[in-house]
Coordinates of C-alpha atoms in Angstrom, one line a residue:
M273 CA 0.0 0.0 0.0
K274 CA 1.1 3.6 -0.6
V275 CA 1.2 5.6 2.6
L276 CA 1.4 9.4 3.2
V277 CA 2.4 10.6 6.7
I278 CA 1.6 14.3 7.6
G279 CA 4.0 16.1 9.9
G280 CA 7.7 16.7 10.3
G281 CA 8.9 15.8 13.9
A282 CA 10.5 12.9 15.6
R283 CA 7.0 11.3 16.1
E284 CA 6.6 11.3 12.3
H285 CA 10.1 10.0 11.8
A286 CA 9.3 7.1 14.2
L287 CA 6.1 6.4 12.3
C288 CA 7.9 6.6 8.9
R289 CA 10.7 4.3 10.1
S290 CA 8.3 1.6 11.3
L291 CA 6.2 2.0 8.0
S292 CA 9.4 1.7 5.9
L293 CA 10.1 -1.6 7.6
D294 CA 6.6 -2.9 6.8
P295 CA 6.7 -5.3 3.8
D296 CA 3.2 -4.2 2.8
V297 CA 4.2 -0.6 2.3
T298 CA 5.2 -0.2 -1.4
A299 CA 5.6 3.6 -1.4
L300 CA 6.1 5.9 1.6
Y301 CA 5.6 9.7 1.4
C302 CA 5.9 12.4 4.1
A303 CA 4.8 16.0 4.0
P304 CA 6.6 18.2 4.9
G305 CA 9.0 15.8 6.7
N306 CA 12.5 16.7 7.8
A307 CA 16.2 15.8 7.0
G308 CA 16.0 12.4 8.7
I309 CA 12.7 11.4 7.3
A310 CA 14.1 12.1 3.8
E311 CA 16.2 8.9 4.2
V312 CA 13.1 6.6 4.5
A313 CA 10.3 8.5 2.7
E314 CA 9.8 10.8 -0.3
L315 CA 9.2 14.3 0.9
H316 CA 6.6 16.7 -0.4
P317 CA 5.8 20.3 0.6
V318 CA 2.3 21.0 2.1
D319 CA 0.6 23.2 4.5
A320 CA -0.3 20.6 7.1
L321 CA -3.2 22.7 8.4
D322 CA -4.9 22.9 5.0
G323 CA -7.1 19.9 4.7
D324 CA -7.9 20.5 1.0
A325 CA -4.2 20.8 0.2
V326 CA -3.4 17.5 2.1
A327 CA -6.3 15.8 0.3
R328 CA -5.1 17.0 -3.1
L329 CA -1.6 15.8 -2.3
A330 CA -2.8 12.4 -1.2
T331 CA -5.0 12.0 -4.3
G332 CA -2.1 13.0 -6.6
L333 CA 0.2 10.5 -5.0
G334 CA -2.4 7.7 -5.1
A335 CA -2.1 7.3 -1.4
E336 CA -4.1 4.4 0.0
L337 CA -3.7 5.5 3.7
V338 CA -3.0 8.9 5.2
V339 CA -1.5 9.1 8.7
V340 CA -1.9 12.5 10.4
G341 CA 0.8 12.9 13.0
P342 CA 0.5 16.2 14.9
E343 CA -2.5 17.5 16.9
A344 CA -3.0 20.9 15.2
P345 CA -3.9 19.4 11.7
L346 CA -6.3 17.0 13.5
V347 CA -8.1 19.7 15.4
A348 CA -8.2 21.7 12.1
G349 CA -10.2 18.9 10.5
V350 CA -7.5 17.6 8.1
A351 CA -8.6 14.0 8.6
D352 CA -12.2 15.0 7.6
A353 CA -10.9 16.5 4.3
V354 CA -8.9 13.4 3.5
R355 CA -11.8 11.1 4.2
A356 CA -14.1 13.3 2.1
A357 CA -11.7 12.7 -0.8
G358 CA -12.4 8.9 -0.4
I359 CA -9.0 8.0 1.2
P360 CA -8.7 6.1 4.4
C361 CA -7.2 8.3 7.1
F362 CA -5.7 7.4 10.5
G363 CA -6.7 10.2 12.8
P364 CA -9.9 11.5 14.5
S365 CA -12.3 14.0 13.0
G366 CA -11.9 17.7 13.9
E367 CA -14.8 17.4 16.3
A368 CA -13.5 14.3 18.0
A369 CA -10.0 15.8 18.2
Q370 CA -11.4 18.4 20.6
L371 CA -10.7 15.7 23.2
E372 CA -7.2 17.2 23.0
G373 CA -8.1 20.6 21.6
S374 CA -10.2 21.6 24.6
K375 CA -9.4 20.5 28.2
A376 CA -12.9 21.5 29.2
F377 CA -14.5 19.3 26.4
A378 CA -12.3 16.4 27.6
K379 CA -13.5 16.9 31.2
D380 CA -17.1 16.9 30.0
V381 CA -16.6 13.7 28.1
M382 CA -14.9 12.1 31.2
A383 CA -17.8 13.1 33.4
G384 CA -20.3 11.5 31.0
A385 CA -18.2 8.4 30.7
G386 CA -17.5 8.0 34.4
V387 CA -13.8 8.2 33.8
P388 CA -11.7 8.9 37.0
T389 CA -9.9 12.3 36.7
A390 CA -8.9 15.3 38.8
R391 CA -11.6 17.6 40.1
S392 CA -11.5 20.8 38.1
Y393 CA -12.9 24.2 37.3
A394 CA -13.1 25.9 33.8
C395 CA -12.4 29.6 34.3
T396 CA -12.7 32.6 32.1
T397 CA -12.6 35.6 34.6
P398 CA -10.1 36.7 37.2
A399 CA -12.7 36.1 39.9
E400 CA -13.3 32.5 38.8
I401 CA -9.5 31.9 38.7
D402 CA -9.0 33.2 42.2
E403 CA -11.9 31.1 43.5
A404 CA -10.5 27.9 41.9
L405 CA -6.9 28.5 43.0
D406 CA -8.2 29.1 46.6
A407 CA -10.4 26.0 46.5
F408 CA -7.6 23.6 45.6
G409 CA -4.5 25.2 47.2
A410 CA -0.9 24.3 46.4
P411 CA 0.5 22.7 44.4
Y412 CA -1.5 24.6 41.7
V413 CA -2.2 22.9 38.4
V414 CA -3.2 25.4 35.7
K415 CA -3.9 24.3 32.1
D416 CA -4.5 26.4 29.0
D417 CA -7.8 25.1 27.6
G418 CA -6.5 25.0 24.0
L419 CA -3.6 23.5 22.2
A420 CA -0.2 24.6 23.5
A421 CA 2.3 22.0 22.1
G422 CA 2.6 20.2 25.4
K423 CA 3.8 23.4 27.2
G424 CA 0.4 25.0 28.3
V425 CA 0.5 23.4 31.8
V426 CA 2.0 25.0 34.9
V427 CA 2.4 23.1 38.1
T428 CA 3.7 25.3 40.9
D429 CA 3.6 26.1 44.6
D430 CA 3.8 29.8 43.7
L431 CA 0.3 31.4 43.8
A432 CA 1.4 34.4 41.8
A433 CA 3.0 32.3 39.0
A434 CA -0.1 30.1 38.9
R435 CA -2.4 33.2 38.7
D436 CA -0.2 34.9 36.0
H437 CA -0.4 31.8 33.8
A438 CA -4.1 31.5 34.3
L439 CA -4.6 35.2 33.3
S440 CA -2.5 34.7 30.2
C441 CA -5.0 32.1 28.8
D442 CA -8.3 32.9 27.2
R443 CA -9.9 30.0 29.0
V444 CA -8.2 28.0 31.7
V445 CA -8.8 24.7 33.5
I446 CA -7.6 24.7 37.1
E447 CA -7.6 21.3 38.9
E448 CA -6.5 19.4 41.9
F449 CA -2.9 18.1 42.0
L450 CA -2.6 14.3 41.4
D451 CA 0.1 12.6 43.4
G452 CA 2.0 9.5 42.1
P453 CA 4.0 8.5 39.1
E454 CA 2.8 9.4 35.6
V455 CA 2.3 6.9 32.7
S456 CA 1.4 7.3 29.1
L457 CA -0.8 4.7 27.5
F458 CA -1.7 4.7 23.8
A459 CA -4.6 2.9 22.2
I460 CA -5.5 2.5 18.6
T461 CA -9.3 2.6 18.0
D462 CA -11.7 2.6 15.1
G463 CA -14.5 4.2 17.2
T464 CA -15.7 0.9 18.7
T465 CA -12.9 -1.5 19.3
V466 CA -9.9 -0.4 21.4
L467 CA -6.5 -1.9 21.0
P468 CA -4.1 -0.8 23.8
L469 CA -0.4 -0.5 23.1
Q470 CA 2.4 -0.9 25.7
P471 CA 2.7 1.8 28.4
A472 CA 5.6 4.3 28.5
Q473 CA 6.9 7.0 30.8
D474 CA 8.1 10.4 29.6
F475 CA 10.1 13.1 31.2
K476 CA 8.5 16.6 30.9
R477 CA 10.9 18.8 32.8
A478 CA 13.9 20.2 31.1
L479 CA 16.5 19.3 33.6
D480 CA 17.8 16.3 35.5
G481 CA 15.9 15.3 38.6
D482 CA 12.6 16.7 37.1
E483 CA 13.8 20.2 37.6
G484 CA 13.3 23.2 35.3
P485 CA 10.4 24.3 33.1
N486 CA 7.9 22.0 31.4
T487 CA 8.8 20.9 27.9
G488 CA 7.3 18.8 25.1
G489 CA 9.2 15.9 26.5
M490 CA 12.9 15.2 27.0
G491 CA 13.0 11.4 26.8
A492 CA 11.0 8.3 27.5
Y493 CA 11.2 4.6 28.2
S494 CA 9.2 1.3 27.9
P495 CA 8.3 -1.1 29.5
L496 CA 7.7 0.1 33.1
P497 CA 9.1 -2.5 35.4
W498 CA 7.5 -0.9 38.5
A499 CA 4.0 -0.8 37.1
D500 CA 1.2 -3.3 38.0
P501 CA 1.0 -6.0 35.3
K502 CA -2.7 -5.5 35.2
L503 CA -2.4 -1.7 34.5
V504 CA -3.1 -1.9 30.8
D505 CA -6.3 -4.0 31.3
E506 CA -7.4 -1.7 34.1
V507 CA -6.9 1.4 32.0
L508 CA -8.7 -0.2 29.0
E509 CA -11.7 -1.0 31.2
S510 CA -11.9 2.1 33.3
V511 CA -10.6 4.8 30.9
L512 CA -10.1 4.0 27.2
Q513 CA -13.2 1.9 26.3
P514 CA -15.6 4.1 28.3
T515 CA -14.2 7.3 26.6
V516 CA -14.5 5.8 23.1
D517 CA -18.1 4.5 23.9
E518 CA -19.1 8.0 25.3
L519 CA -17.8 9.8 22.2
R520 CA -19.7 7.3 19.9
R521 CA -22.8 7.8 22.0
R522 CA -22.5 11.6 21.5
G523 CA -22.4 11.1 17.7
T524 CA -18.7 12.1 17.7
P525 CA -17.0 8.7 17.1
F526 CA -13.2 8.8 17.7
S527 CA -10.9 6.8 15.4
G528 CA -7.2 6.9 15.4
L529 CA -4.8 7.1 18.3
L530 CA -6.2 7.8 21.8
Y531 CA -3.5 8.8 24.2
A532 CA -4.2 8.8 28.0
G533 CA -1.8 10.6 30.3
L534 CA -2.3 9.0 33.6
A535 CA -1.3 9.5 37.3
I536 CA -1.1 6.3 39.4
T537 CA -2.3 7.9 42.6
S538 CA -2.9 6.6 46.1
R539 CA -6.6 6.5 45.2
G540 CA -6.1 4.6 41.9
V541 CA -5.6 5.6 38.3
R542 CA -6.6 9.1 37.3
V543 CA -6.6 10.7 33.9
I544 CA -4.4 13.9 33.7
E545 CA -5.1 14.6 30.0
F546 CA -6.1 13.0 26.7
N547 CA -4.3 13.5 23.4
A548 CA -5.7 12.7 20.0
R549 CA -2.5 11.5 18.4
F550 CA 0.8 9.6 19.1
G551 CA 2.7 11.3 21.9
D552 CA 6.3 12.5 21.4
P553 CA 8.7 11.1 22.7
E554 CA 6.8 8.1 23.9
T555 CA 6.0 7.0 20.3
Q556 CA 9.8 6.5 19.7
V557 CA 10.0 3.8 22.4
V558 CA 6.6 2.2 21.9
L559 CA 7.1 1.7 18.2
A560 CA 10.6 0.4 18.8
R561 CA 9.0 -2.5 20.7
L562 CA 6.1 -3.2 18.4
R563 CA 6.7 -6.4 16.4
T564 CA 3.4 -6.3 14.4
P565 CA 3.8 -4.4 11.1
L566 CA 2.4 -0.9 11.5
A567 CA 0.5 -0.2 8.3
G568 CA -2.1 -3.0 8.7
V569 CA -3.2 -1.9 12.2
L570 CA -3.4 1.8 11.2
L571 CA -5.5 0.8 8.1
A572 CA -7.8 -1.4 10.2
S573 CA -8.4 1.6 12.5
A574 CA -9.2 3.8 9.4
N575 CA -11.5 1.2 7.9
G576 CA -13.3 0.2 11.1
T577 CA -12.1 -3.4 11.1
L578 CA -10.0 -3.6 14.3
D579 CA -12.5 -6.2 15.7
V580 CA -11.0 -8.8 13.4
F581 CA -7.4 -7.6 13.6
P582 CA -5.0 -10.1 15.3
S583 CA -3.6 -9.4 18.7
L584 CA -0.5 -7.1 18.6
A585 CA 2.9 -8.8 19.0
W586 CA 5.6 -7.1 21.1
R587 CA 9.4 -7.5 21.4
D588 CA 10.7 -8.5 24.8
D589 CA 13.4 -5.8 24.4
A590 CA 13.3 -2.5 26.4
A591 CA 13.6 0.8 24.7
V592 CA 14.9 4.2 25.8
T593 CA 14.9 7.5 23.9
V594 CA 16.8 10.7 24.9
V595 CA 16.0 14.1 23.3
I596 CA 18.7 16.5 22.2
A597 CA 17.4 20.0 22.4
S598 CA 18.6 23.3 21.1
H599 CA 20.3 26.0 23.2
N600 CA 17.8 27.9 25.3
Y601 CA 14.9 25.4 24.8
P602 CA 12.1 25.6 25.8
D603 CA 12.2 29.4 25.7
T604 CA 13.4 30.8 22.4
P605 CA 15.6 28.0 21.0
R606 CA 18.6 28.8 18.8
T607 CA 18.4 27.2 15.3
G608 CA 20.6 26.9 12.3
D609 CA 23.5 25.1 14.0
P610 CA 25.2 22.2 12.1
I611 CA 24.7 18.7 13.5
N612 CA 27.7 16.3 13.3
G613 CA 28.2 12.7 14.2
L614 CA 24.9 11.3 12.7
A615 CA 26.9 9.1 10.3
D616 CA 29.0 7.8 13.2
V617 CA 25.9 6.6 15.0
A618 CA 24.6 4.9 11.8
A619 CA 28.0 3.2 11.3
Q620 CA 28.8 2.1 14.9
D621 CA 25.5 1.7 16.8
A622 CA 22.8 0.5 14.3
P623 CA 20.6 -1.3 14.5
D624 CA 20.4 -1.3 18.3
A625 CA 20.6 2.5 18.4
Y626 CA 19.5 5.1 15.9
V627 CA 18.6 8.8 15.6
L628 CA 15.1 10.1 14.9
H629 CA 15.0 13.7 13.7
A630 CA 12.6 16.2 15.2
G631 CA 13.6 19.8 14.3
T632 CA 16.1 19.4 11.5
R633 CA 16.6 20.6 7.9
A634 CA 19.1 19.8 5.1
E635 CA 21.1 22.5 3.6
G636 CA 24.0 22.1 1.2
G637 CA 24.8 18.6 2.2
A638 CA 24.7 19.5 5.9
V639 CA 22.0 18.8 8.5
L640 CA 21.1 21.9 10.6
S641 CA 19.0 22.3 13.7
A642 CA 15.5 23.8 13.0
G643 CA 13.6 23.6 16.2
G644 CA 13.6 23.3 20.0
R645 CA 13.7 19.5 20.2
V646 CA 16.2 18.5 17.5
L647 CA 16.9 14.8 17.8
S648 CA 15.6 11.7 19.6
V649 CA 18.4 9.2 20.2
T650 CA 16.6 5.8 20.5
A651 CA 18.0 2.4 21.5
T652 CA 16.8 -1.1 22.4
G653 CA 18.3 -3.7 24.7
K654 CA 17.6 -6.8 26.7
D655 CA 16.6 -4.5 29.6
L656 CA 16.3 -0.8 30.4
A657 CA 19.9 -0.6 31.7
A658 CA 21.3 -2.0 28.4
A659 CA 19.0 0.2 26.2
R660 CA 19.9 3.2 28.3
E661 CA 23.6 2.5 27.9
R662 CA 23.3 2.2 24.1
A663 CA 21.2 5.4 23.8
Y664 CA 23.7 7.5 25.8
T665 CA 26.7 5.9 24.0
A666 CA 25.1 6.9 20.6
L667 CA 24.2 10.3 21.9
G668 CA 27.9 10.9 22.9
R669 CA 28.8 10.7 19.2
I670 CA 26.6 13.6 18.2
R671 CA 27.8 17.2 18.2
L672 CA 25.5 20.2 18.2
D673 CA 26.8 23.4 19.6
G674 CA 25.0 24.6 22.7
S675 CA 22.7 21.6 22.8
Q676 CA 21.2 20.2 26.0
H677 CA 19.9 16.8 27.1
R678 CA 18.9 15.1 30.4
T679 CA 21.4 12.5 31.7
D680 CA 18.8 10.6 33.9
I681 CA 16.3 9.3 31.4
A682 CA 15.1 5.8 32.7
L683 CA 17.9 5.9 35.3
K684 CA 15.7 5.1 38.3
A685 CA 13.6 2.5 36.5
A686 CA 16.8 0.8 35.3
G687 CA 17.9 0.4 38.9
G688 CA 20.4 3.3 38.9

C-alpha cells in the first residue's frame, strides 16, 4: 500500500521508520518531513493545516492510507478532508480531536463516561480563577484550555505564578494536584474496538531530577518494570473503552490514536489529559518495541475493522529515547546550528541504536537544527539498563553546539 504521513517531527520519523520496515508498504511519502525522514520517505511540501491541500496531495500521490501525526492538523479537520476525498485516514475528526483541543471538552466527556480524573474548574474571569486556586490550594495545576504544544501546563507552589499563567489564557482549567508517578498509555481505536499499546513513561521537565520548566518531553522509556502487570487491562476497562463509547454515544466517534496521560495515585488511576495522536517522545520507544507491522493496524483503524485484527505482538526488548534539544529550549531556541556525528551513529550503533530527527533541515549537504527539540536518540536492549547505555553511547557521538539533554532518562527505572 502507498502511505502518506503528515508532519515533520520525531514522532513522524518514528512512524515513517516503522512503516518503511513494513513489507506491505510499497511507497512511503511524508509532508513536509525533515532531514532524517528524507532517508526513508519521499518528501513533499504541504501546509499541514490545510485539509484541502493535504487531500489533493494524497490524491495526486495515489495514497491508500494517510496518517496525520500532529495535533494541530487533526483539530483543524484535516482528517475529515482526507476522508471526504475517499482516502482512508488514520486520525480523528476535527470534532473528536477536541478531546485534545479543549481541556474543558475532555473533562465533560470524562464526566459523561464516568472516567476517573482530577476535580477541576473551567475559568474565564479573574474572579473565577482566584476562587478555583483558593479551592484547591498548592501545588497549583493550571492548564491552558487550548492546544499549547505540550507546554500549556504550569504546576507550581507559587500562587502568583499560577495566577499569571491563568490570566494569560483565554480559558483555563484549574484542577486538583494528582500525586504518584505518571504513565502514558496509547490505544488504537476505530471508534468501537480499542487496542491498547504498551505503556511508556516520559520526562516533561527540562533538567535532571525533574527540575526546570515544562517541555514537550525530554525522553521516554518502555516497558515500566515498576507498574502493575494489570495496568493496561485496568486502564482499558476504566478509561479508554468508556471514553470511546461515550464519544460514539454523542455522535462524535473517535478513530485513530487515543493517548491517555495517567497518574497512578494513592486512590487509583486518574486521567491527567487526553491527546488525539501519538505522543512525542513516547512513540519513539513504543514503536521500537512493536513487532506487528504498523501499516495494517493503522489501516484497520481507518477502515473500522479492528475487531477482526489479530492481537498485537511485542518484542521483549526494552527501549529508551533521549531528546537532544537546542540551546535555550524551551524558551526561544537557537536554530541553524550544524549537527555532526549522525553518520558515526549509523556506522557504529545501528541497528540497536538510531537517531530520529525532530527539528532538522538539510542545507548544502549539511544537517542543521531547525527547532527546539532537535533529535531523539533511541535504543533497544535486553533490559532498560542495556537500552539506556546504548542510547547514551550513541548520543555521545553527536555534536550540536550549545545543545542540552537530560542524563537521567530511565535511570531510576533501570535500577540506577
